């Protein structure tokens, strides 16, 4: 039984080949993203395994169905890049990895906050050049600051617990209230209240029609001056041009993003010798108070092991007509 991988990186092959010793699938890897051209190349595959920037459109799904593909296995949590209705119409199962080390993503969000605040990336370079001055490195205590968390699922909760450890006041926004977090002192509140009262705002909700461009000029206008915005969730939660305007006006004081709306043209590739045509990311990179990482929040040894194990188990379960027991079945 063959699984064909798209957008695969060296580390995918290492972790999946290792985990596959327990499962015994035939694994075929393509570096390129799945599109209508590559979908036509597939032969005898039971499943395709895709990642965050593969666009699984209805056209792609139609070809996959004609090739006999039965499963689309996402090796990530989000599934906004798959046309779920089209998959359902063609009887193709879609599964994902619902939970893999939420701490990996939460801890990366913390790393972004600490870097932006204490400027350790600048200090590192400065000291290596024997510049021991502190000018421009001033930060603030995170202790006792107010942190707004939008999306209190697995990652939001892991992030929340770390911020509680810092001694922060937590404002949360979610469609459901978790009472155990309320008992820990978390205050669920409206978005307006969260925006108006948070020094740091971190996004941990999924991207869907309701949350697309959640952070736009209107939302930003309600925030504190100098607010720190962190997005490790999905790029299109933020309307990038609005945030750029707010950075220019110094309304947004810090921006940390691990995700970017147009990331599929950039991330996971070495473009160091290329001319980047995306002026928006170039503008973002020009701000001294913006930190961009290239969708690496998930990138820990523990997370990669869990992703490989869960993805292969999902495919095995679905092949045996068992629902993926871990909540990984999307449709
Ligand atoms: P989850 O499903 O456990 O939690 C999402 C939470 O958001 C749920 O509690 C849900 O009720 C809430 N939510 C849904 N709509 C909302 C809305 N309109 N406003 C506020 N809250 C809302 O998902 P998990 O595992 O915590 O992941 C969150 C997101 O993180 C994923 O959707 C994915 O996009 C992103 N992610 C990013 C990674 C990275 O490497 N940068 C890695 C893994 C996930």
Short mmCIF file of C-alpha atoms and ligand atoms in Angstrom, two decimals:
data_model
loop_
_atom_site.label_atom_id
_atom_site.label_comp_id
_atom_site.label_asym_id
_atom_site.label_seq_id
_atom_site.Cartn_x
_atom_site.Cartn_y
_atom_site.Cartn_z
CA UNK A 1 0.00 0.00 0.00
CA UNK A 2 1.58 3.20 -1.20
CA UNK A 3 1.48 6.67 0.36
CA UNK A 4 2.72 9.51 -1.87
CA UNK A 5 4.16 12.54 -0.07
CA UNK A 6 4.19 16.10 -1.39
CA UNK A 7 6.18 19.14 -0.23
CA UNK A 8 8.46 16.67 1.52
CA UNK A 9 11.65 17.80 3.18
CA UNK A 10 14.68 15.79 4.26
CA UNK A 11 13.44 15.71 7.85
CA UNK A 12 10.04 14.32 6.73
CA UNK A 13 11.81 11.40 5.07
CA UNK A 14 13.95 10.72 8.14
CA UNK A 15 11.04 10.72 10.61
CA UNK A 16 8.49 8.96 8.37
CA UNK A 17 10.93 6.26 7.23
CA UNK A 18 11.79 5.54 10.86
CA UNK A 19 8.16 5.37 12.06
CA UNK A 20 7.15 3.37 9.00
CA UNK A 21 9.27 0.46 10.24
CA UNK A 22 6.22 -0.27 12.47
CA UNK A 23 3.67 0.09 9.65
CA UNK A 24 5.31 -1.23 6.46
CA UNK A 25 3.72 1.11 3.89
CA UNK A 26 5.49 1.89 0.62
CA UNK A 27 6.47 5.56 0.88
CA UNK A 28 7.05 7.73 -2.18
CA UNK A 29 8.32 11.30 -1.78
CA UNK A 30 7.99 14.38 -3.97
CA UNK A 31 9.66 17.66 -2.99
CA UNK A 32 7.14 19.68 -4.99
CA UNK A 33 3.69 20.74 -3.79
CA UNK A 34 0.64 18.81 -4.91
CA UNK A 35 -1.09 20.46 -7.87
CA UNK A 36 -3.16 19.30 -10.85
CA UNK A 37 0.01 18.43 -12.82
CA UNK A 38 1.52 16.24 -10.09
CA UNK A 39 -1.83 14.72 -9.18
CA UNK A 40 -1.84 13.27 -12.70
CA UNK A 41 1.53 11.61 -12.07
CA UNK A 42 0.25 9.54 -9.14
CA UNK A 43 -0.02 5.81 -9.75
CA UNK A 44 -1.31 3.08 -7.43
CA UNK A 45 -1.39 5.32 -4.35
CA UNK A 46 -3.81 4.59 -1.55
CA UNK A 47 -3.12 7.94 0.09
CA UNK A 48 -1.47 11.28 -0.51
CA UNK A 49 0.30 12.92 2.40
CA UNK A 50 0.36 16.72 2.27
CA UNK A 51 1.44 19.68 4.38
CA UNK A 52 0.26 23.20 5.18
CA UNK A 53 0.94 24.87 1.83
CA UNK A 54 -0.30 22.16 -0.55
CA UNK A 55 -3.51 23.49 -2.08
CA UNK A 56 -5.94 20.59 -2.31
CA UNK A 57 -8.52 22.21 -4.57
CA UNK A 58 -11.61 20.55 -6.03
CA UNK A 59 -9.69 20.11 -9.36
CA UNK A 60 -6.87 18.30 -7.56
CA UNK A 61 -9.38 16.16 -5.66
CA UNK A 62 -11.18 15.21 -8.85
CA UNK A 63 -7.91 13.92 -10.33
CA UNK A 64 -7.00 12.12 -7.08
CA UNK A 65 -10.39 10.37 -7.15
CA UNK A 66 -9.88 9.32 -10.78
CA UNK A 67 -6.49 7.86 -9.77
CA UNK A 68 -8.10 5.76 -7.03
CA UNK A 69 -6.68 7.73 -4.10
CA UNK A 70 -8.79 7.00 -1.01
CA UNK A 71 -7.19 9.15 1.68
CA UNK A 72 -5.76 12.66 1.97
CA UNK A 73 -3.53 12.55 5.04
CA UNK A 74 -2.49 15.95 6.32
CA UNK A 75 0.71 15.82 8.34
CA UNK A 76 -0.37 18.96 10.22
CA UNK A 77 -3.26 20.12 12.42
CA UNK A 78 -4.91 22.79 10.24
CA UNK A 79 -6.94 21.69 7.20
CA UNK A 80 -7.99 25.06 5.73
CA UNK A 81 -6.04 24.21 2.54
CA UNK A 82 -8.29 21.25 1.62
CA UNK A 83 -11.63 21.55 -0.18
CA UNK A 84 -13.46 19.36 2.32
CA UNK A 85 -16.78 19.40 0.42
CA UNK A 86 -15.08 18.19 -2.76
CA UNK A 87 -13.32 15.38 -0.84
CA UNK A 88 -16.61 14.36 0.72
CA UNK A 89 -18.37 14.39 -2.67
CA UNK A 90 -15.71 12.07 -4.10
CA UNK A 91 -15.71 9.76 -1.06
CA UNK A 92 -12.10 10.58 -0.19
CA UNK A 93 -11.33 10.52 3.53
CA UNK A 94 -9.36 13.43 4.96
CA UNK A 95 -7.37 13.00 8.14
CA UNK A 96 -5.01 15.25 10.06
CA UNK A 97 -2.79 15.21 13.11
CA UNK A 98 -5.06 16.91 15.63
CA UNK A 99 -2.54 17.12 18.43
CA UNK A 100 1.18 16.87 18.24
CA UNK A 101 3.13 18.52 20.95
CA UNK A 102 1.04 21.66 21.38
CA UNK A 103 3.90 22.69 23.65
CA UNK A 104 6.20 22.90 20.61
CA UNK A 105 4.09 25.69 19.09
CA UNK A 106 3.35 27.36 22.43
CA UNK A 107 7.03 27.42 23.36
CA UNK A 108 7.91 28.94 19.98
CA UNK A 109 5.37 31.71 20.59
CA UNK A 110 7.11 32.37 23.93
CA UNK A 111 10.50 32.39 22.18
CA UNK A 112 9.16 35.08 19.82
CA UNK A 113 7.85 37.17 22.71
CA UNK A 114 11.14 36.96 24.61
CA UNK A 115 13.22 37.71 21.53
CA UNK A 116 11.13 40.73 20.53
CA UNK A 117 11.09 42.02 24.08
CA UNK A 118 14.69 41.42 25.24
CA UNK A 119 16.28 41.59 21.78
CA UNK A 120 18.59 38.64 22.36
CA UNK A 121 19.05 38.26 18.58
CA UNK A 122 20.55 41.75 18.47
CA UNK A 123 22.61 41.24 21.63
CA UNK A 124 24.07 38.01 20.21
CA UNK A 125 25.39 39.77 17.09
CA UNK A 126 26.46 42.84 19.00
CA UNK A 127 28.56 40.99 21.59
CA UNK A 128 30.23 38.90 18.87
CA UNK A 129 31.46 42.19 17.44
CA UNK A 130 32.77 43.23 20.86
CA UNK A 131 30.05 45.85 21.21
CA UNK A 132 29.06 45.54 24.85
CA UNK A 133 26.77 48.58 25.01
CA UNK A 134 23.13 48.20 26.05
CA UNK A 135 21.72 51.05 23.97
CA UNK A 136 18.57 49.97 22.16
CA UNK A 137 18.19 46.71 24.09
CA UNK A 138 15.71 47.95 26.71
CA UNK A 139 12.84 45.54 27.34
CA UNK A 140 9.95 45.26 29.78
CA UNK A 141 9.01 42.80 32.55
CA UNK A 142 6.52 40.24 31.27
CA UNK A 143 5.55 39.60 34.91
CA UNK A 144 2.16 41.22 35.65
CA UNK A 145 1.48 42.14 32.02
CA UNK A 146 -1.90 41.32 30.43
CA UNK A 147 -1.91 38.71 27.71
CA UNK A 148 -4.83 38.17 25.32
CA UNK A 149 -5.16 34.69 23.84
CA UNK A 150 -7.52 34.13 20.91
CA UNK A 151 -8.24 30.40 20.60
CA UNK A 152 -7.95 28.39 23.81
CA UNK A 153 -7.55 24.94 22.27
CA UNK A 154 -4.56 22.70 22.79
CA UNK A 155 -1.91 25.21 21.78
CA UNK A 156 -3.71 28.19 23.34
CA UNK A 157 -3.93 26.32 26.65
CA UNK A 158 -0.27 25.26 26.61
CA UNK A 159 0.66 28.88 25.87
CA UNK A 160 -1.69 30.14 28.60
CA UNK A 161 -0.14 27.89 31.26
CA UNK A 162 3.34 29.17 30.46
CA UNK A 163 2.16 32.79 30.59
CA UNK A 164 0.43 32.11 33.93
CA UNK A 165 3.85 30.91 35.11
CA UNK A 166 5.27 34.30 34.16
CA UNK A 167 2.66 35.88 36.46
CA UNK A 168 0.54 37.39 33.68
CA UNK A 169 -3.15 38.31 33.70
CA UNK A 170 -4.82 36.23 30.96
CA UNK A 171 -7.76 37.39 28.85
CA UNK A 172 -9.14 34.63 26.65
CA UNK A 173 -11.46 34.54 23.67
CA UNK A 174 -12.93 31.29 22.40
CA UNK A 175 -16.28 29.97 21.26
CA UNK A 176 -16.24 27.63 24.27
CA UNK A 177 -15.27 28.33 27.89
CA UNK A 178 -12.96 25.94 29.71
CA UNK A 179 -13.89 26.05 33.38
CA UNK A 180 -10.65 24.51 34.61
CA UNK A 181 -8.83 27.49 33.07
CA UNK A 182 -11.30 29.88 34.70
CA UNK A 183 -10.39 28.24 38.03
CA UNK A 184 -6.74 29.01 37.26
CA UNK A 185 -7.65 32.70 36.98
CA UNK A 186 -8.17 33.01 33.22
CA UNK A 187 -10.81 35.59 32.30
CA UNK A 188 -12.89 34.77 29.23
CA UNK A 189 -13.98 38.00 27.63
CA UNK A 190 -15.16 39.68 24.44
CA UNK A 191 -12.68 40.44 21.68
CA UNK A 192 -13.20 44.18 22.24
CA UNK A 193 -12.25 43.87 25.90
CA UNK A 194 -9.32 41.61 25.11
CA UNK A 195 -8.01 44.05 22.48
CA UNK A 196 -8.38 47.07 24.78
CA UNK A 197 -6.64 45.49 27.78
CA UNK A 198 -3.86 43.25 26.49
CA UNK A 199 -0.17 44.18 26.28
CA UNK A 200 0.53 41.02 24.28
CA UNK A 201 -1.99 39.29 21.97
CA UNK A 202 -1.30 35.78 20.69
CA UNK A 203 -3.42 34.04 18.04
CA UNK A 204 -4.18 30.32 18.47
CA UNK A 205 -7.50 29.87 16.66
CA UNK A 206 -7.93 28.08 13.32
CA UNK A 207 -8.26 29.94 10.03
CA UNK A 208 -11.81 29.81 8.70
CA UNK A 209 -14.33 32.20 7.13
CA UNK A 210 -15.07 33.71 10.51
CA UNK A 211 -11.46 34.29 11.53
CA UNK A 212 -9.96 35.40 8.19
CA UNK A 213 -8.45 38.90 8.65
CA UNK A 214 -9.56 38.91 12.29
CA UNK A 215 -6.73 41.31 12.95
CA UNK A 216 -7.43 44.25 10.65
CA UNK A 217 -7.33 48.05 11.05
CA UNK A 218 -10.58 48.04 13.03
CA UNK A 219 -9.33 45.43 15.51
CA UNK A 220 -5.94 47.12 15.82
CA UNK A 221 -7.57 50.51 16.50
CA UNK A 222 -9.06 49.02 19.69
CA UNK A 223 -5.71 47.75 20.96
CA UNK A 224 -3.28 49.39 23.38
CA UNK A 225 -0.61 51.60 21.84
CA UNK A 226 2.57 49.57 21.43
CA UNK A 227 0.81 46.21 21.65
CA UNK A 228 2.82 43.07 20.85
CA UNK A 229 1.11 40.80 18.30
CA UNK A 230 2.11 37.15 17.92
CA UNK A 231 0.77 34.84 15.22
CA UNK A 232 1.86 31.20 15.13
CA UNK A 233 -1.49 30.02 13.78
CA UNK A 234 -2.21 30.87 10.13
CA UNK A 235 -1.09 33.88 8.08
CA UNK A 236 -4.50 35.06 6.90
CA UNK A 237 -5.72 35.65 10.46
CA UNK A 238 -3.90 38.94 10.03
CA UNK A 239 -4.53 41.49 7.29
CA UNK A 240 -0.87 42.15 6.63
CA UNK A 241 -1.21 45.57 4.97
CA UNK A 242 -3.22 46.84 7.97
CA UNK A 243 -0.54 45.65 10.38
CA UNK A 244 2.17 47.31 8.28
CA UNK A 245 0.26 50.60 8.53
CA UNK A 246 -0.05 50.15 12.30
CA UNK A 247 3.68 49.39 12.59
CA UNK A 248 4.47 52.59 10.67
CA UNK A 249 2.26 54.57 13.06
CA UNK A 250 3.87 52.73 16.02
CA UNK A 251 0.41 51.59 17.14
CA UNK A 252 1.72 48.03 16.97
CA UNK A 253 4.96 48.00 18.94
CA UNK A 254 6.11 44.48 18.12
CA UNK A 255 5.08 41.82 15.63
CA UNK A 256 6.13 38.17 15.76
CA UNK A 257 4.87 35.91 12.97
CA UNK A 258 5.66 32.28 12.24
CA UNK A 259 3.05 32.25 9.47
CA UNK A 260 2.36 34.57 6.55
CA UNK A 261 -0.57 34.68 4.15
CA UNK A 262 1.63 34.26 1.04
CA UNK A 263 4.07 31.88 2.71
CA UNK A 264 3.66 29.12 0.14
CA UNK A 265 5.83 31.11 -2.29
CA UNK A 266 8.62 31.51 0.26
CA UNK A 267 8.71 29.27 3.28
CA UNK A 268 10.50 25.91 3.54
CA UNK A 269 12.95 26.93 0.79
CA UNK A 270 16.43 28.46 0.67
CA UNK A 271 15.92 31.61 -1.42
CA UNK A 272 19.09 33.31 -0.22
CA UNK A 273 20.37 33.75 -3.81
CA UNK A 274 16.99 34.71 -5.27
CA UNK A 275 15.31 38.03 -5.88
CA UNK A 276 12.21 38.12 -3.66
CA UNK A 277 9.32 39.67 -5.59
CA UNK A 278 6.99 39.84 -2.59
CA UNK A 279 7.27 43.49 -1.50
CA UNK A 280 5.00 42.93 1.50
CA UNK A 281 7.33 40.51 3.26
CA UNK A 282 10.29 42.71 2.33
CA UNK A 283 8.55 45.67 4.00
CA UNK A 284 7.80 43.55 7.06
CA UNK A 285 11.43 42.43 7.27
CA UNK A 286 12.59 46.06 7.19
CA UNK A 287 11.04 46.85 10.61
CA UNK A 288 13.42 46.43 13.56
CA UNK A 289 10.50 45.35 15.79
CA UNK A 290 9.26 42.54 13.53
CA UNK A 291 10.41 38.97 13.94
CA UNK A 292 9.56 36.46 11.23
CA UNK A 293 10.21 32.74 11.40
CA UNK A 294 9.35 30.46 8.50
CA UNK A 295 6.62 28.23 9.95
CA UNK A 296 8.97 26.47 12.34
CA UNK A 297 6.86 26.50 15.50
CA UNK A 298 6.06 22.80 15.11
CA UNK A 299 9.68 21.89 14.44
CA UNK A 300 10.82 19.83 17.42
CA UNK A 301 12.01 16.25 17.66
CA UNK A 302 8.96 15.30 19.74
CA UNK A 303 6.49 16.90 17.33
CA UNK A 304 8.04 15.33 14.21
CA UNK A 305 7.97 11.89 15.84
CA UNK A 306 4.30 12.31 16.81
CA UNK A 307 3.35 13.69 13.37
CA UNK A 308 4.87 10.70 11.57
CA UNK A 309 3.38 8.15 13.97
CA UNK A 310 -0.10 9.71 13.99
CA UNK A 311 -0.25 10.22 10.20
CA UNK A 312 0.69 6.60 9.47
CA UNK A 313 -1.74 5.35 12.12
CA UNK A 314 -4.53 7.48 10.63
CA UNK A 315 -3.93 5.90 7.21
CA UNK A 316 -3.80 2.41 8.72
CA UNK A 317 -7.02 2.96 10.70
CA UNK A 318 -8.87 4.36 7.70
CA UNK A 319 -7.69 1.47 5.53
CA UNK A 320 -9.12 -0.92 8.11
CA UNK A 321 -12.38 1.07 8.03
CA UNK A 322 -11.77 2.24 11.57
CA UNK A 323 -12.30 5.88 12.31
CA UNK A 324 -9.04 7.52 13.26
CA UNK A 325 -9.36 7.07 17.02
CA UNK A 326 -7.49 10.22 17.93
CA UNK A 327 -10.00 12.68 16.45
CA UNK A 328 -7.89 12.93 13.33
CA UNK A 329 -10.73 12.25 10.88
CA UNK A 330 -11.87 15.46 9.20
CA UNK A 331 -14.31 13.92 6.73
P1 LIG B 1 -7.46 23.33 18.56
O1 LIG B 1 -8.51 22.86 17.62
O2 LIG B 1 -7.08 22.47 19.72
O3 LIG B 1 -7.87 24.76 19.14
C1 LIG B 1 -8.43 25.80 18.39
C2 LIG B 1 -9.29 26.61 19.33
O4 LIG B 1 -9.75 27.77 18.63
C3 LIG B 1 -10.53 25.86 19.82
O5 LIG B 1 -10.63 25.95 21.23
C4 LIG B 1 -11.69 26.56 19.13
O6 LIG B 1 -12.89 26.55 19.88
C5 LIG B 1 -11.11 27.97 19.00
N1 LIG B 1 -11.80 28.81 18.03
C6 LIG B 1 -12.41 28.43 16.89
N2 LIG B 1 -12.93 29.50 16.27
C7 LIG B 1 -12.65 30.58 17.05
C8 LIG B 1 -12.92 31.97 16.98
N3 LIG B 1 -13.62 32.47 15.96
N4 LIG B 1 -12.46 32.78 17.96
C9 LIG B 1 -11.76 32.27 19.00
N5 LIG B 1 -11.47 30.95 19.14
C10 LIG B 1 -11.91 30.13 18.17
O7 LIG B 1 -6.20 23.66 17.64
P2 LIG B 1 -4.68 23.79 18.10
O8 LIG B 1 -4.02 22.45 18.04
O9 LIG B 1 -4.61 24.56 19.36
O10 LIG B 1 -4.09 24.64 16.89
C11 LIG B 1 -4.48 25.98 16.66
C12 LIG B 1 -3.96 26.43 15.32
O11 LIG B 1 -2.53 26.50 15.36
C13 LIG B 1 -4.26 25.46 14.16
O12 LIG B 1 -5.53 25.72 13.59
C14 LIG B 1 -3.15 25.74 13.20
O13 LIG B 1 -3.61 26.70 12.26
C15 LIG B 1 -2.04 26.36 14.04
N6 LIG B 1 -0.82 25.56 14.09
C16 LIG B 1 0.37 26.15 13.72
C17 LIG B 1 1.55 25.44 13.77
C18 LIG B 1 2.87 26.05 13.42
O14 LIG B 1 3.85 25.32 13.25
N7 LIG B 1 2.98 27.36 13.31
C19 LIG B 1 1.55 24.02 14.16
C20 LIG B 1 0.27 23.52 14.59
C21 LIG B 1 -0.87 24.27 14.52
#
